[in-house]
Structures are given as structure tokens and as C-alpha cells.
Coordinates of C-alpha atoms and ligand atoms in Angstrom, one line a residue:
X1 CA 120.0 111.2 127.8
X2 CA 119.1 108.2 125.8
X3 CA 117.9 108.8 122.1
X4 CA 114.4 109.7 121.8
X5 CA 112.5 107.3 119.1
X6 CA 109.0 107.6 118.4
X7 CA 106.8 105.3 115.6
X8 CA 103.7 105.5 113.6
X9 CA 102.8 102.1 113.1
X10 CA 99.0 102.4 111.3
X11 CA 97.4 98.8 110.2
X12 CA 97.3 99.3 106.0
X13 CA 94.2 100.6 105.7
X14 CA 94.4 101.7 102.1
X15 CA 93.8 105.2 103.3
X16 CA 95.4 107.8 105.9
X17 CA 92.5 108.5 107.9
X18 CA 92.3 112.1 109.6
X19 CA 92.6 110.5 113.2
X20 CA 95.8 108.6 112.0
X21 CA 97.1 111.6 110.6
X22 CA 97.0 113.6 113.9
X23 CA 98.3 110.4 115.6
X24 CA 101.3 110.7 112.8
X25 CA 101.6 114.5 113.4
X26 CA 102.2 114.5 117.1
X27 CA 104.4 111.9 116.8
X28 CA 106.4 113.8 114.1
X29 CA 106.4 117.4 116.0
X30 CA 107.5 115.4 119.4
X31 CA 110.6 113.6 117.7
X32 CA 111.2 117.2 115.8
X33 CA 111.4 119.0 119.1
X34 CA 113.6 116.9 121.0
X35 CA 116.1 116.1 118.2
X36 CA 114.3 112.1 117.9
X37 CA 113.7 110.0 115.1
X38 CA 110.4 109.0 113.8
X39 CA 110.1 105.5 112.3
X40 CA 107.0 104.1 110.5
X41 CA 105.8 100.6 110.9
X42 CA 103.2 99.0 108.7
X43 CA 101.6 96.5 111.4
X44 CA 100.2 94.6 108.4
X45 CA 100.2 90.9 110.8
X46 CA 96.1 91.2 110.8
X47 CA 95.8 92.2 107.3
X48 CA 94.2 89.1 104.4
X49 CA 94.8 92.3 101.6
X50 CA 98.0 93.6 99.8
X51 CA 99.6 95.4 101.8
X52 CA 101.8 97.2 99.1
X53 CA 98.7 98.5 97.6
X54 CA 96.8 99.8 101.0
X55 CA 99.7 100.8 102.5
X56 CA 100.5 103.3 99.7
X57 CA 97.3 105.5 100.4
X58 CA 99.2 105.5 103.6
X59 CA 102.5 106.9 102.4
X60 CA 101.1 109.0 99.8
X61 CA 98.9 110.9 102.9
X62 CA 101.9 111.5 104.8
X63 CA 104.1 112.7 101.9
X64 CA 101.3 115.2 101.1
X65 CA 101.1 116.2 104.3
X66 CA 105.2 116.8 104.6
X67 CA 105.2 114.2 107.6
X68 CA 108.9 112.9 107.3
X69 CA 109.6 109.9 109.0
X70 CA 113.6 108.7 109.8
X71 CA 113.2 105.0 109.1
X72 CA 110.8 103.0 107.4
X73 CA 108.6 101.8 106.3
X74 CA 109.1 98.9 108.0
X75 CA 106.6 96.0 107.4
X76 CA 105.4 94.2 110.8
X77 CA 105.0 90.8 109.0
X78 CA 108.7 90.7 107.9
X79 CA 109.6 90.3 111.7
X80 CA 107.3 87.6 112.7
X81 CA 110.2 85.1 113.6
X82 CA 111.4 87.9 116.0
X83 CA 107.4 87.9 117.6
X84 CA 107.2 83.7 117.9
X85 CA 110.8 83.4 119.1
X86 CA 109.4 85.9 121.6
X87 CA 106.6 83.8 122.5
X88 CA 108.9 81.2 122.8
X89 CA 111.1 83.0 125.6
X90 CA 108.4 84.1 127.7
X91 CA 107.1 80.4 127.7
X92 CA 110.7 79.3 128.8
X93 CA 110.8 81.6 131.2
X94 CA 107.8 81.0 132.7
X95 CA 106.2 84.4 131.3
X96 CA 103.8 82.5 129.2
X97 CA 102.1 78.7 128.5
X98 CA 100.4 76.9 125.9
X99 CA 96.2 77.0 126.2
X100 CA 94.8 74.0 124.7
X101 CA 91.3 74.7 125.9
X102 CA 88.9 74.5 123.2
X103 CA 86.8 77.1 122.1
X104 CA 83.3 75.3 122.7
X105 CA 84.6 74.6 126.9
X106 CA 85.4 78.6 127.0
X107 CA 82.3 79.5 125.9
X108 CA 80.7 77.0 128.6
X109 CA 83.1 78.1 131.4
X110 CA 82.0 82.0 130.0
X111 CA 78.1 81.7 130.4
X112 CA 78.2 79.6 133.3
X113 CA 79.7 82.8 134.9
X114 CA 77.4 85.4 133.5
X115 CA 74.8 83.1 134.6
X116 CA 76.1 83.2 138.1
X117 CA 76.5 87.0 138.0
X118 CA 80.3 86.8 137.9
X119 CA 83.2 88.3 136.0
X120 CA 84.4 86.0 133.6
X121 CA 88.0 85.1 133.9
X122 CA 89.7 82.2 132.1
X123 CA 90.3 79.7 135.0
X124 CA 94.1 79.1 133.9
X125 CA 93.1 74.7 133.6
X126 CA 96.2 75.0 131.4
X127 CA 98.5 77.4 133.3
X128 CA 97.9 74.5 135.8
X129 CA 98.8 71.0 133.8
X130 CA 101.5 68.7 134.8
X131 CA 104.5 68.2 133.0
X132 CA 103.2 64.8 131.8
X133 CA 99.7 66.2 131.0
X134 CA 101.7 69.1 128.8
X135 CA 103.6 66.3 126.8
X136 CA 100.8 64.1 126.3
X137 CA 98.6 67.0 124.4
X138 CA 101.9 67.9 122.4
X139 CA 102.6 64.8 121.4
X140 CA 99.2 64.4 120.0
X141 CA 99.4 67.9 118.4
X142 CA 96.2 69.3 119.9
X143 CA 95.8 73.2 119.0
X144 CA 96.8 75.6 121.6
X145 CA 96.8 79.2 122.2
X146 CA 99.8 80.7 124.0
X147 CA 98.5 82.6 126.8
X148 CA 100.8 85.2 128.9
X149 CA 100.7 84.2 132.5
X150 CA 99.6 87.4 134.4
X151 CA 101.7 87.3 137.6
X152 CA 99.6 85.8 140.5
X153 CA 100.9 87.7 143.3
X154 CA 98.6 90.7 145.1
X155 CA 99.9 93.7 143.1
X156 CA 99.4 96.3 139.9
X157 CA 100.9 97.5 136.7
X158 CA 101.2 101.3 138.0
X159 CA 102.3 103.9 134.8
X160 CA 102.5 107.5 134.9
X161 CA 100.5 108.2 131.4
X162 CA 101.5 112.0 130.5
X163 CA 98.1 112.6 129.6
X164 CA 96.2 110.6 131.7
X165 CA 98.5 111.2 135.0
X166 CA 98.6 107.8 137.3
X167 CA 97.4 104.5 135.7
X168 CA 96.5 101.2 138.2
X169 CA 95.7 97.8 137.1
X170 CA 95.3 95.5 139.4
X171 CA 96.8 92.0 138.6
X172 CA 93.7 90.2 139.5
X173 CA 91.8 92.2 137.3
X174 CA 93.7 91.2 134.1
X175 CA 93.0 87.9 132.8
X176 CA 95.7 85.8 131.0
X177 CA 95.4 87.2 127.5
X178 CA 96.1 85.5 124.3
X179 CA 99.5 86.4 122.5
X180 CA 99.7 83.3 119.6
X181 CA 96.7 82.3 117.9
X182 CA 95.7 78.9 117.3
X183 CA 97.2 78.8 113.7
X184 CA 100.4 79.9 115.1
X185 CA 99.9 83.7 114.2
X186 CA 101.2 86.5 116.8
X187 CA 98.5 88.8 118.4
X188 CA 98.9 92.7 118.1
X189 CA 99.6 92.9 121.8
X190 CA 102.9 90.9 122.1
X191 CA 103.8 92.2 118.2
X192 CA 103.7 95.2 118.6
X193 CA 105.5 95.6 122.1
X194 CA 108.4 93.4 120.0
X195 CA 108.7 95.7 117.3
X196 CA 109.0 98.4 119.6
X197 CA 111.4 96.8 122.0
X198 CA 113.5 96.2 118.5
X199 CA 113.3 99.8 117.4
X200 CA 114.0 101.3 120.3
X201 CA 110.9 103.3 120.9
X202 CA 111.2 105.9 123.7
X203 CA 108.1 107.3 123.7
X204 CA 104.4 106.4 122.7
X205 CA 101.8 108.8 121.6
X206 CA 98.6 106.9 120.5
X207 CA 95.3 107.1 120.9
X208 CA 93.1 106.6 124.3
X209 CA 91.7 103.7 123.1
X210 CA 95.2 102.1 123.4
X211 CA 94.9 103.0 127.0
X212 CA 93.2 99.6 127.8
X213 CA 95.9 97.5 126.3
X214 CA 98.9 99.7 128.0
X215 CA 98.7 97.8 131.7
X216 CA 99.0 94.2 129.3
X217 CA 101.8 95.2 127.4
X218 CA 104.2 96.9 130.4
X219 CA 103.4 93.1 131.6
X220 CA 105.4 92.0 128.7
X221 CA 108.2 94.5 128.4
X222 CA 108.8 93.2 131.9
X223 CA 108.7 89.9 131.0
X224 CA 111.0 90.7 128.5
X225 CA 113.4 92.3 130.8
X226 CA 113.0 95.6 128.3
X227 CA 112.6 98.8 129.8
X228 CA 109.5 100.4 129.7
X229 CA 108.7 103.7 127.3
X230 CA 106.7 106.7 128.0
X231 CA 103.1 106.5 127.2
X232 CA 101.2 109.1 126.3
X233 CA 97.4 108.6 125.3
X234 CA 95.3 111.2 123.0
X235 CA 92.2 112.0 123.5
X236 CA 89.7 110.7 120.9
X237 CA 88.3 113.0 117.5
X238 CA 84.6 112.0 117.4
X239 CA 81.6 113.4 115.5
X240 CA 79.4 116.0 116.7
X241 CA 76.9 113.3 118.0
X242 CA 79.8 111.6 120.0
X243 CA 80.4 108.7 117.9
X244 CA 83.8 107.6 116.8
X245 CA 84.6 108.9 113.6
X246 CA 85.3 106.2 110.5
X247 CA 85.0 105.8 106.8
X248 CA 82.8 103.1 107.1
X249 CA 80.2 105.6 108.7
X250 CA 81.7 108.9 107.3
X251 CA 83.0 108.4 104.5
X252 CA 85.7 110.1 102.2
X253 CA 85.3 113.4 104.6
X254 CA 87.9 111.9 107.2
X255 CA 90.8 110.5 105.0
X256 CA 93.7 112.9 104.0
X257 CA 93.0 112.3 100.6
X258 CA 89.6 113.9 100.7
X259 CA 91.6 117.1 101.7
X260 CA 93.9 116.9 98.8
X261 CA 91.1 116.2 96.2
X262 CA 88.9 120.0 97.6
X263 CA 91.4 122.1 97.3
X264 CA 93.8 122.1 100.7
X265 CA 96.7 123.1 101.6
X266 CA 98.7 120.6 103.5
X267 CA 100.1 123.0 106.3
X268 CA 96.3 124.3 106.9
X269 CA 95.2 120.3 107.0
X270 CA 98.6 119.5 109.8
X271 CA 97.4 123.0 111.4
X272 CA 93.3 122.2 111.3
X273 CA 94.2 118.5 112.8
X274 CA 96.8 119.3 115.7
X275 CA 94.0 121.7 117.4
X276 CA 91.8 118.3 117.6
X277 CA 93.5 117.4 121.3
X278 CA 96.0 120.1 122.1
X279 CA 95.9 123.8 122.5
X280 CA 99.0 126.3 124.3
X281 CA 97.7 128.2 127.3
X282 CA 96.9 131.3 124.9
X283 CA 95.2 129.1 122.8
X284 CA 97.3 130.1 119.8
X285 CA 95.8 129.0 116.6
X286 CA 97.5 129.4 113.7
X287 CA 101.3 128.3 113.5
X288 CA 104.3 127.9 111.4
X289 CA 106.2 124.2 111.3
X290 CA 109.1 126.0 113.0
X291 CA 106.3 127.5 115.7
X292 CA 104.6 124.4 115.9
X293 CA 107.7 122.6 116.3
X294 CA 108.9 124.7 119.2
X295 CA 104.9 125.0 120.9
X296 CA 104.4 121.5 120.8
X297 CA 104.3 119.1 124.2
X298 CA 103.1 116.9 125.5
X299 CA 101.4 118.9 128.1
X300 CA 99.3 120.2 125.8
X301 CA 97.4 117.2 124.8
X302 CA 93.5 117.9 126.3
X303 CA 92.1 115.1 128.4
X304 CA 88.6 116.1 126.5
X305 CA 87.5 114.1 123.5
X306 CA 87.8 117.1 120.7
X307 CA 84.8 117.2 117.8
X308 CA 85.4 116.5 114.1
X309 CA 82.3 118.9 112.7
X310 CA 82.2 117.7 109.5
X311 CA 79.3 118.9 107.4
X312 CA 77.6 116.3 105.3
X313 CA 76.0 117.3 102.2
X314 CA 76.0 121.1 102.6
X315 CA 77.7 122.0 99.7
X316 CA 79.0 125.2 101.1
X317 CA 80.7 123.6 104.6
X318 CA 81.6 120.5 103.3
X319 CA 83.8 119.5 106.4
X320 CA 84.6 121.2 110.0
X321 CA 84.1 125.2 109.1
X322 CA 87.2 125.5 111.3
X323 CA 89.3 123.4 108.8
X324 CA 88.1 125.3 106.0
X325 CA 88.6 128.8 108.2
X326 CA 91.5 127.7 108.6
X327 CA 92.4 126.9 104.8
X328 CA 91.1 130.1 104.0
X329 CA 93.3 131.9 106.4
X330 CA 96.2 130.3 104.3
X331 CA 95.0 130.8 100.9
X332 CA 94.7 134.7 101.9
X333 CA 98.0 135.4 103.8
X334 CA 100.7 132.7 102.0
X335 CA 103.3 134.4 99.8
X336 CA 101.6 135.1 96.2
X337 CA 103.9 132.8 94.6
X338 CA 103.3 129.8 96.5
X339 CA 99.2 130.6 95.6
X340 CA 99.9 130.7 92.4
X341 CA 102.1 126.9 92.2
X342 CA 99.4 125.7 94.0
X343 CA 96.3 127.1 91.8
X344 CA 98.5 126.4 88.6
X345 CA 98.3 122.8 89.7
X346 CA 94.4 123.1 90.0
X347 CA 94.1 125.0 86.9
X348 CA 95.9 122.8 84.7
X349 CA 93.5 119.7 86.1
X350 CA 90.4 121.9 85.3
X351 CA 91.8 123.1 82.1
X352 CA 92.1 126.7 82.8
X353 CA 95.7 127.0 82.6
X354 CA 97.3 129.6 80.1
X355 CA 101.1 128.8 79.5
X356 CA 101.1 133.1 79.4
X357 CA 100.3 133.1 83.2
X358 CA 103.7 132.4 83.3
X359 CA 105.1 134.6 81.6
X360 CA 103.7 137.8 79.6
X361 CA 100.8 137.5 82.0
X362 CA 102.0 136.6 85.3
X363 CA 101.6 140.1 86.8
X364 CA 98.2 140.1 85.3
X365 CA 97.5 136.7 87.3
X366 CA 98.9 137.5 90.1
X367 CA 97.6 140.5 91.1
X368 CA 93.9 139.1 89.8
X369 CA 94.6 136.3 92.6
X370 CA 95.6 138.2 94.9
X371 CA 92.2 140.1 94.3
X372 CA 89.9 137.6 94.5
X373 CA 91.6 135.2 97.5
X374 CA 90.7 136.8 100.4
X375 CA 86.7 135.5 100.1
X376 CA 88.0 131.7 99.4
X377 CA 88.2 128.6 101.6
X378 CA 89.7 126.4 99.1
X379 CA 92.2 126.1 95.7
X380 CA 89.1 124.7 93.9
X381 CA 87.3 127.7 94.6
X382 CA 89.7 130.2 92.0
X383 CA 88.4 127.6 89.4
X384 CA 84.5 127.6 90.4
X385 CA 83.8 130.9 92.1
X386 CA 86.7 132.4 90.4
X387 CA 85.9 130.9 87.4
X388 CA 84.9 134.4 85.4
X389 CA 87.8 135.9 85.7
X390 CA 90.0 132.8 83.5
X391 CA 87.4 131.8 81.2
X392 CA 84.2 132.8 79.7
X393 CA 82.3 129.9 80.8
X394 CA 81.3 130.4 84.2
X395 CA 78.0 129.8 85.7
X396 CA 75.6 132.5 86.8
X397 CA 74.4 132.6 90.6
X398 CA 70.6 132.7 89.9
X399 CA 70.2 133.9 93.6
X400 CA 72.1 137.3 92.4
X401 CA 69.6 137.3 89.2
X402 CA 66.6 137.3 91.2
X403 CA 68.1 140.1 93.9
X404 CA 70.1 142.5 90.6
X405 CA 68.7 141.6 87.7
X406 CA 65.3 140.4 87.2
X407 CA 64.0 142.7 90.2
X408 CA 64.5 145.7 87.6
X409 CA 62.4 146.2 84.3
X410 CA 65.0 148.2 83.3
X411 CA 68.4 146.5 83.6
X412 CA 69.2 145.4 80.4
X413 CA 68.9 148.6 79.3
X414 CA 70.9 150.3 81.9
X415 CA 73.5 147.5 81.5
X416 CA 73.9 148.0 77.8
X417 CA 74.2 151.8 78.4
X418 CA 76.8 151.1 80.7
X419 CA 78.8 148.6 78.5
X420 CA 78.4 151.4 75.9
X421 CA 80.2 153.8 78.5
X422 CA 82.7 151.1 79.0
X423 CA 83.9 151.0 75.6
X424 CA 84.5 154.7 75.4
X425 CA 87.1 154.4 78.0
X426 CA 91.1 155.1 77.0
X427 CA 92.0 154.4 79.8
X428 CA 90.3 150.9 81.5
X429 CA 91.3 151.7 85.2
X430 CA 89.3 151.6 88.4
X431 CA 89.2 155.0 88.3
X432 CA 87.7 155.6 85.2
X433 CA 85.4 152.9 85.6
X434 CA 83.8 154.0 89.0
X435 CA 84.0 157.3 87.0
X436 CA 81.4 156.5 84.2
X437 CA 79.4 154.4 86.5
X438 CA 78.7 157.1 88.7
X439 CA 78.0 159.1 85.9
X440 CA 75.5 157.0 84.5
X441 CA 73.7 156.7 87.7
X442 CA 73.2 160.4 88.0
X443 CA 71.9 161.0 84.6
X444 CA 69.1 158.0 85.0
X445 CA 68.8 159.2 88.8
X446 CA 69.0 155.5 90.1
X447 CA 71.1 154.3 92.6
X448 CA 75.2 153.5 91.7
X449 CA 74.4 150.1 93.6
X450 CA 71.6 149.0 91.2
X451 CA 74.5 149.1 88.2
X452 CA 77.3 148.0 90.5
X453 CA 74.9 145.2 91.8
X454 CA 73.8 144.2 88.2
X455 CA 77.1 144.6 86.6
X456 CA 79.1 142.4 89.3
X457 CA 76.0 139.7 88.8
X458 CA 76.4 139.7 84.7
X459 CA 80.5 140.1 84.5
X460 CA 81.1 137.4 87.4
X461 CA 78.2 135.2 88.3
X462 CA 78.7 136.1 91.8
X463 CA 76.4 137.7 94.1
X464 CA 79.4 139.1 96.3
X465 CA 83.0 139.6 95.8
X466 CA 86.1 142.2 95.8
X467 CA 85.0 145.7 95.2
X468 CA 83.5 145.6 91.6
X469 CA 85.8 148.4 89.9
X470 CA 88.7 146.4 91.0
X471 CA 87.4 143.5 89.7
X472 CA 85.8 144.9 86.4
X473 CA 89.9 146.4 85.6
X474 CA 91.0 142.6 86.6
X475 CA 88.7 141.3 83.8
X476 CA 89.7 143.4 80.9
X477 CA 87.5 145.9 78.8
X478 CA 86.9 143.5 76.0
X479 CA 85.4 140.8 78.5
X480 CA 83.5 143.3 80.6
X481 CA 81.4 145.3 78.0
X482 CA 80.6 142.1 75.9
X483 CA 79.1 140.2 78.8
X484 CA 76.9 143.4 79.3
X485 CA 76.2 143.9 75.6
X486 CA 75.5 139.9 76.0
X487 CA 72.8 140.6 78.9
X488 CA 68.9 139.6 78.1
X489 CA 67.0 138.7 80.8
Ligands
LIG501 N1 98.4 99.4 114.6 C1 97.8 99.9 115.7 C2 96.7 100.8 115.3 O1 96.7 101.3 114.1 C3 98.8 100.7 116.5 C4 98.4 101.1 117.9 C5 99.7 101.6 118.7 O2 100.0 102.8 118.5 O3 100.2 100.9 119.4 O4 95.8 101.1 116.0

């Protein structure tokens, strides 16, 4: 079996955009599979910016995401001699000719056909000159474009796409497209087939809105006398109103980076993205690399355009619930040390790292993350929602005020009766602490909940949470019975 060799080859954006990422990903878990390679291509030809700079956003998303390619980066503008020589051949051989009709008589020969209600084709005036006509305009160096000569007999270019099954495009219906600019500069279509006729690309997995470009570029790995890959096109991510997703109407919600600034976790990201566009019959969800890795074909890929449900502006579902579900389904079941590299690295950015959660209080930390994870969608949100249990300056949900504290003439009182209780204890544990708590409800005849309630409000800033003894033995004695002593409302 010949080798199987897949690419990513993203124009340098600047930034790894979410739709890219799951192009890169399927790529990635198709060459893992089979045993392939993956090679990344910069096609930077298009691009006026530098490319070192926007294609780093690039690398640094994939890196962060554990995307490993084989070979690479290549760039696409270090092989433009290969994509004019290329040019050249196919108009030796007949494939291709040079187009020296102007832009202003296109434009004429274009609305004189709308006008008449017809399909525009260009006429091929130049596909048509005589040898003498050819070498007058050459020797007078008039511009040209170099057009590929679609063959003229009745016929199609028929693919099997392993998505989109059985693919037929008429020859008549392709016009003789443009593969060299005026200024001399390659076009994407005959580029990129090149570059992937020089790599050795097996197999194609890109977007459907490649699929109209497919039919034109098996016209020139023919013309090349290359043989043809496998194509397969993915269904499109758009928004929930349809629309194509982009940061120029999205914004920062659909790069990679966006994840890695609120608090993701790469696998949950590669997890979120590979469900946009391909589901296993039992519609498994949640998957390992190695599971992924062995679950992963080609088959899978939906026909269906999939929704990207980002949230804009709603603080609490920032982007697609599912991605965050997701995240949070990670952040409670990952192995307790891996949690705690990864909220170390958050924690030391906000500031609320303690060199002893290393060491003398490592169990302390752990356990206390372990306590609190399983209500979290995010890293960030040990440093904001968890905030109270690693530092004293945590802000105060005024939600829970209203609903625990206010609501009660009495509180303060009760609270400061029970931080009195608190500071009796020998023995600080959960057990002692529901002990007294209970207690104290019974002798003012009020209801536990109304000093669970209030206490979890004042000691956390939380309306909700992991059950409050736990919690209350997680903060410490000290902590706990000042903020009650602390408590005026
Ligand atoms: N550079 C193209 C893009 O980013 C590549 C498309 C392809 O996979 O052929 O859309």
C-alpha cells in the first residue's frame, strides 16, 4: 500500500481559528490511524503581511493543542519556481495558454452575456490565436494571464468524494480558469495541487467549501500526469443563525487562543471540536487520544453543516455550553495531579500561588481541589469562584446576600454565635462542625439551612457549592470564624 500523507496547509492568518483547528485535527487522527505522516504547509503565496509573525499564532495553536505534524512547516512561497515551471509545462504541453485579454474587454464580453440572459464563459479569443498572432503580443510584452485549457471534448471530471459520495462536473461547465496572474504570481488552484503533487499527499480532508475547486484541480493533476488523491470534504461549523463563522464577525470566541486564555484544557478543546462534523454510530462523546485515534474515519464525517453555539456576552456561557460541558467533564475526572499543574499555571498568573502547595501543603491543596472541581467549567474558575478558599479577597455574590443574609434580621447575630461555636472546637473536622451547627439551630429553633445558607454565603461568596461542612474544614478554623466574626450586614 503506498504511504499515506496528509497536510494542513492554513493561509497565515495570525491566528488558528477553531474551523482550522478541526480541519488540522482530522487530518492529524487520519495520518495517526493509518500509520501516515502529517505535513504542514504555510500557503503564504496571497499573503502582503509577515508571515513569520502570523504564522506563529498558527504554530503556537497547534502546539497547544498537541497536534504534531511530521514535516514542516514548509513555506508555500519558498517553492514558487516549482509552481511557474509548472505553469510552464502545462503550456508546453498544451494543458494551458497565455490570456492577453484585457480586463476592460472581459468585463464587456461579461455583461453583454448577463444582458442576454446567458452564462458567462470566457470565449477562449486567446486559446484560439495563431502562432504569429502569439508572437506578435510577446514580442511587444503585452500582460497575459495563463489560463488552463479545460479539455474541449464532451465529458466530466467524475471523483468519488468520501463524504460527499459521487462528484460530476461537466467539462462544458468549467470555464478556463486563471492559474498565473498578470504580475506573474501563481494562483492557489495550480499552487497548491503542486505542493501537494511534491509532498506526496495521499489524502485530502478539507473543508466543503473546497468542494467547488476539487473538479479544477483533478484537471491539473491530470495534466500533470500525477495521480490523483483521495478527497474528502467536511462539512462546514457555522453559527446558530447559519452564517459562516469568522473573527471578523465573531471575534476572539473562534481562535484556539481564546480557549487557552479562559481556562481550557487542550484535550477538552481537540474533544469539543472533532464532535463539530463526526460522530461513531453510538454517538460516543467523550474520548481518549488513543480512543480517538482508533474511532476516527472517515465515514464518520456528517454530511450536515454542525453549529458552533457560541454565547456572546453572557458572562456565564461564554462559548458553545457543549465545549464548556465538556471542559468541565475534564476538570472533574482528570488525575488530581494533572489539575493541579494545570491550576498552578493559572494561579501563579493571578497571583495566588503558594510555593507550600507544593510541598508542606500539597495534600491540603489537593484534596481542597478535588472538593471544589466538580461544579467548574473552567481553570479560571478555581481562581474566581474558587477564589475564597486561596485568598481572603474574594468577592461576595450579592444574589446569595439578598436570598441568606439580608432576608434575616437576625443573621449577624446567629453568624457571630456560630463563629463563637467554631472557635471552641479541638477538633476542626466536618464532623464537629455539622455537630455545633446543628446544635445551634436547635437551641435558637431556626432551621440548620438558614446558618448553613448564611455561613456558606459569608465564608465563600458563593450562593452554591460542595457540601458546606466539607468546605468550611477545607478553609481552616482561623479563616472560617473571622469571616463570621467579620459579618455586618
Ligand atoms: N490554504 C487553503 C485554505 O486555508 C487550503 C485549502 C486546502 O486544503 O486545499 O483554505
Amino acid at each position: 500500500m503506498s504511504e499515506v500523507r496528509l497536510r494542513f496547509p492554513p493561509s497565515p492568518t495570525g491566528y488558528l481559528h477553531i474551523g482550522g483547528a478541526r480541519t488540522a485535527i482530522y487530518n492529524w487522527l487520519y495520518a495517526k490511524k493509518h500509520g501516515g505522516k502529517l505535513i504542514l504547509r504555510i500557503e503564504d503565496t496571497d499573503t502582503e503581511r509577515s508571515t513569520d509573525e502570523s504564522m506563529s499564532g498558527i504554530l503556537d495553536g497547534l502546539n497547544w493543542l498537541g497536534i504534531t505534524w511530521d514535516e514542516g512547516p514548509y513555506l508555500q512561497s519558498d517553492y514558487a519556481d516549482d509552481h511557474i515551471q509548472a505553469a510552464q509545462k502545462l503550456i508546453r504541453d498544451g494543458h494551458a495558454y497565455k490570456c492577453f485579454c484585457t480586463k476592460e474587454v472581459l468585463d464587456k464580453k461579461r455583461e453583454a452575456a448577463i444582458a442576454a440572459k446567458l452564462t458567462y464563459k470566457y470565449d477562449r479569443t486567446c486559446c484560439n490565436l495563431s502562432q504569429e498572432e502569439l508572437a506578435d503580443r510577446e514580442k511587444q510584452d503585452v500582460p497575459y494571464v495563463v489560463r488552463f485549457k479545460v479539455p474541449d471534448s464532451e465529458g466530466a471530471v467524475i471523483f468519488n468524494d468520501k463524504v460527499y459520495g459521487k462528484i460530476e462536473k461537466a467539462y462544458i461547465d468549467i470555464e478556463d480558469f486563471v492559474i498565473v496572474r498578470s504580475n506573474g504570481k501563481p494562483l492557489y488552484l495550480l499552487s497548491n495541487v503542486v505542493d501537494d503533487i511534491r509532498d506526496r499527499i495521499s489524502h485530502i480532508i478539507r473543508g466543503q467549501d473546497g468542494l467547488g475547486n476539487t473538479p479544477r484541480q483533478i484537471l491539473i493533476y491530470k495534466a500533470l500526469g500525477s495521480n490523483i488523491p483521495e478527497f474528502a470534504h467536511m462539512s462546514l461549523t457555522l453559527d446558530p443563525r447559519k452564517a459562516k463563522i469568522s473573527k471578523r464577525s465573531h471575534g476572539e470566541v473562534v481562535t484556539v487562543q481564546f480557549y487557552k486564555d479562559h481556562g481550557f484544557l487542550p484535550w477538552a478543546l481537540v474533544n469539543f471540536l472533532v464532535l463539530l462534523g463526526w460522530s461513531t454510530a453510538d454517538d460516543k462523546e467523550i474520548f481518549s487520544q488513543k480512543e480517538l485515534i482508533e474511532a476516527f474515519s472517515l465515514e464518520g464525517l456528517n454530511k450536515a453543516n454542525s453549529v458552533f453555539n457560541y454565547h456572546k456576552g453572557d458572562p456565564k456561557f461564554f462559548t458553545d455550553p457543549k465545549a464548556l460541558n465538556i471542559n468541565a467533564y475534564y476538570l472533574r475526572t482528570m488525575p488530581i495531579e494533572d489539575l493541579t499543574a494545570a491550576v498552578k499555571e493559572e494561579f501563579k498568573s493571578e497571583g495566588l500561588w503558594d510555593e507550600k502547595y507544593d510541598h508542606e501543603k500539597k495534600k491540603w491543596f489537593q484534596t481542597t481541589l478535588d472538593l471544589i472541581r466538580s461544579r467548574f467549567h473552567t481553570v479560571k474558575d478555581f481562581a474566581v469562584m474558587g477564589r475564597a478558599y486561596f485568598a481572603d479577597d474574594y468577592s461576595v455574590d450579592q444574589k446569595a446576600v439578598k436570598k441568606n443574609i439580608t432576608k434575616y434580621e437576625n443573621i449577624n447575630e446567629w453568624l457571630g454565635m456560630l463563629a463563637e461555636k467554631f472557635s471552641e472546637l479541638q477538633n476542626f473536622s466536618k464532623d464537629e462542625i455539622e455537630r455545633v451547627t446543628r446544635e445551634l439551630a436547635a437551641e435558637l429553633d431556626i432551621k440548620p439551612g438558614i446558618l448553613i445558607n448564611g455561613c456558606r454565603t459569608i465564608v465563600t461568596g458563593q450562593l452554591a457549592g460542595a457540601g458546606l461542612f466539607d468546605v468550611l474544614e477545607a478553609i481552616g478554623q482561623d479563616r472560617v470564624v473571622n469571616r463570621l466574626k467579620e459579618c455586618r450586614y
